[in-house]
């Protein structure tokens, strides 16, 4: 299924997923820590659900990553892709 969101949003989701993988946390574990379902995690990782900044911050906190670390990684990936 293709995402309805632009490349920048896809990069943001890829960053969140990469941070989850680096933390060696499963979708189920992250969902438990967030107090949501595993389907919620799956949907945003597949681009089927759009996250707002509060949700991104909560996810980062559960993964032990600051919001500023997330933004730095996001900006770095955007620059590598030549997207502005």
Coordinates of C-alpha atoms in Angstrom, one line a residue:
X1 CA 0.0 0.0 0.0
X2 CA 1.5 3.4 -0.9
X3 CA 1.5 6.3 1.4
X4 CA -0.5 9.4 0.8
X5 CA 2.2 11.6 2.3
X6 CA 5.2 13.3 0.8
X7 CA 8.8 12.2 0.9
X8 CA 9.6 14.4 3.9
X9 CA 7.0 12.7 6.0
X10 CA 8.2 9.3 4.9
X11 CA 11.7 10.3 6.0
X12 CA 10.3 11.3 9.4
X13 CA 8.7 7.9 9.8
X14 CA 11.8 6.2 8.7
X15 CA 13.7 8.0 11.4
X16 CA 11.2 6.9 14.1
X17 CA 11.4 3.3 12.9
X18 CA 15.2 3.5 12.8
X19 CA 15.3 4.8 16.4
X20 CA 12.9 2.0 17.4
X21 CA 15.1 -0.6 15.8
X22 CA 18.3 0.9 17.4
X23 CA 16.6 0.6 20.8
X24 CA 15.9 -3.1 20.0
X25 CA 12.3 -2.5 20.8
X26 CA 9.5 -4.3 19.1
X27 CA 6.4 -2.6 17.9
X28 CA 4.5 -4.4 20.7
X29 CA 6.9 -3.2 23.3
X30 CA 6.7 0.4 22.1
X31 CA 2.9 0.2 22.0
X32 CA 2.8 -1.1 25.6
X33 CA 5.1 1.8 26.7
X34 CA 2.9 4.3 24.8
X35 CA -0.3 2.8 26.1
X36 CA -1.6 2.1 22.6
X37 CA -2.1 -0.9 20.3
X38 CA 0.6 -2.5 18.2
X39 CA -1.6 -1.7 15.2
X40 CA -1.1 2.0 15.9
X41 CA 2.7 1.6 15.6
X42 CA 2.3 -0.5 12.5
X43 CA 0.0 2.0 10.8
X44 CA 2.3 5.0 11.3
X45 CA 5.4 3.0 10.3
X46 CA 3.6 2.0 7.1
X47 CA 2.5 5.6 6.4
X48 CA -1.2 4.9 7.0
X49 CA -1.5 7.2 10.0
X50 CA -0.1 10.7 10.2
X51 CA 1.5 11.7 13.5
X52 CA 1.4 15.1 15.1
X53 CA 4.3 16.7 17.0
X54 CA 3.0 15.6 20.4
X55 CA 2.8 12.0 19.3
X56 CA 6.3 12.1 17.8
X57 CA 7.6 13.6 21.1
X58 CA 5.9 10.8 23.1
X59 CA 7.4 8.1 20.8
X60 CA 10.8 9.7 21.1
X61 CA 10.6 9.7 24.9
X62 CA 9.7 6.0 24.9
X63 CA 12.6 5.3 22.7
X64 CA 15.1 7.3 24.9
X65 CA 15.6 9.8 22.1
X66 CA 15.1 13.6 22.6
X67 CA 12.9 15.5 20.2
X68 CA 16.0 17.5 19.2
X69 CA 17.9 14.3 18.3
X70 CA 15.0 13.2 16.2
X71 CA 14.9 16.6 14.4
X72 CA 18.7 16.5 13.8
X73 CA 18.4 13.0 12.2
X74 CA 15.4 14.1 10.2
X75 CA 17.2 17.2 8.9
X76 CA 20.3 15.2 8.1
X77 CA 18.4 12.7 6.0
X78 CA 16.5 15.4 4.2
X79 CA 19.8 17.1 3.3
X80 CA 21.2 13.8 2.0
X81 CA 18.2 13.4 -0.2
X82 CA 18.5 17.0 -1.5
X83 CA 14.9 17.8 -0.4
X84 CA 14.1 21.3 0.9

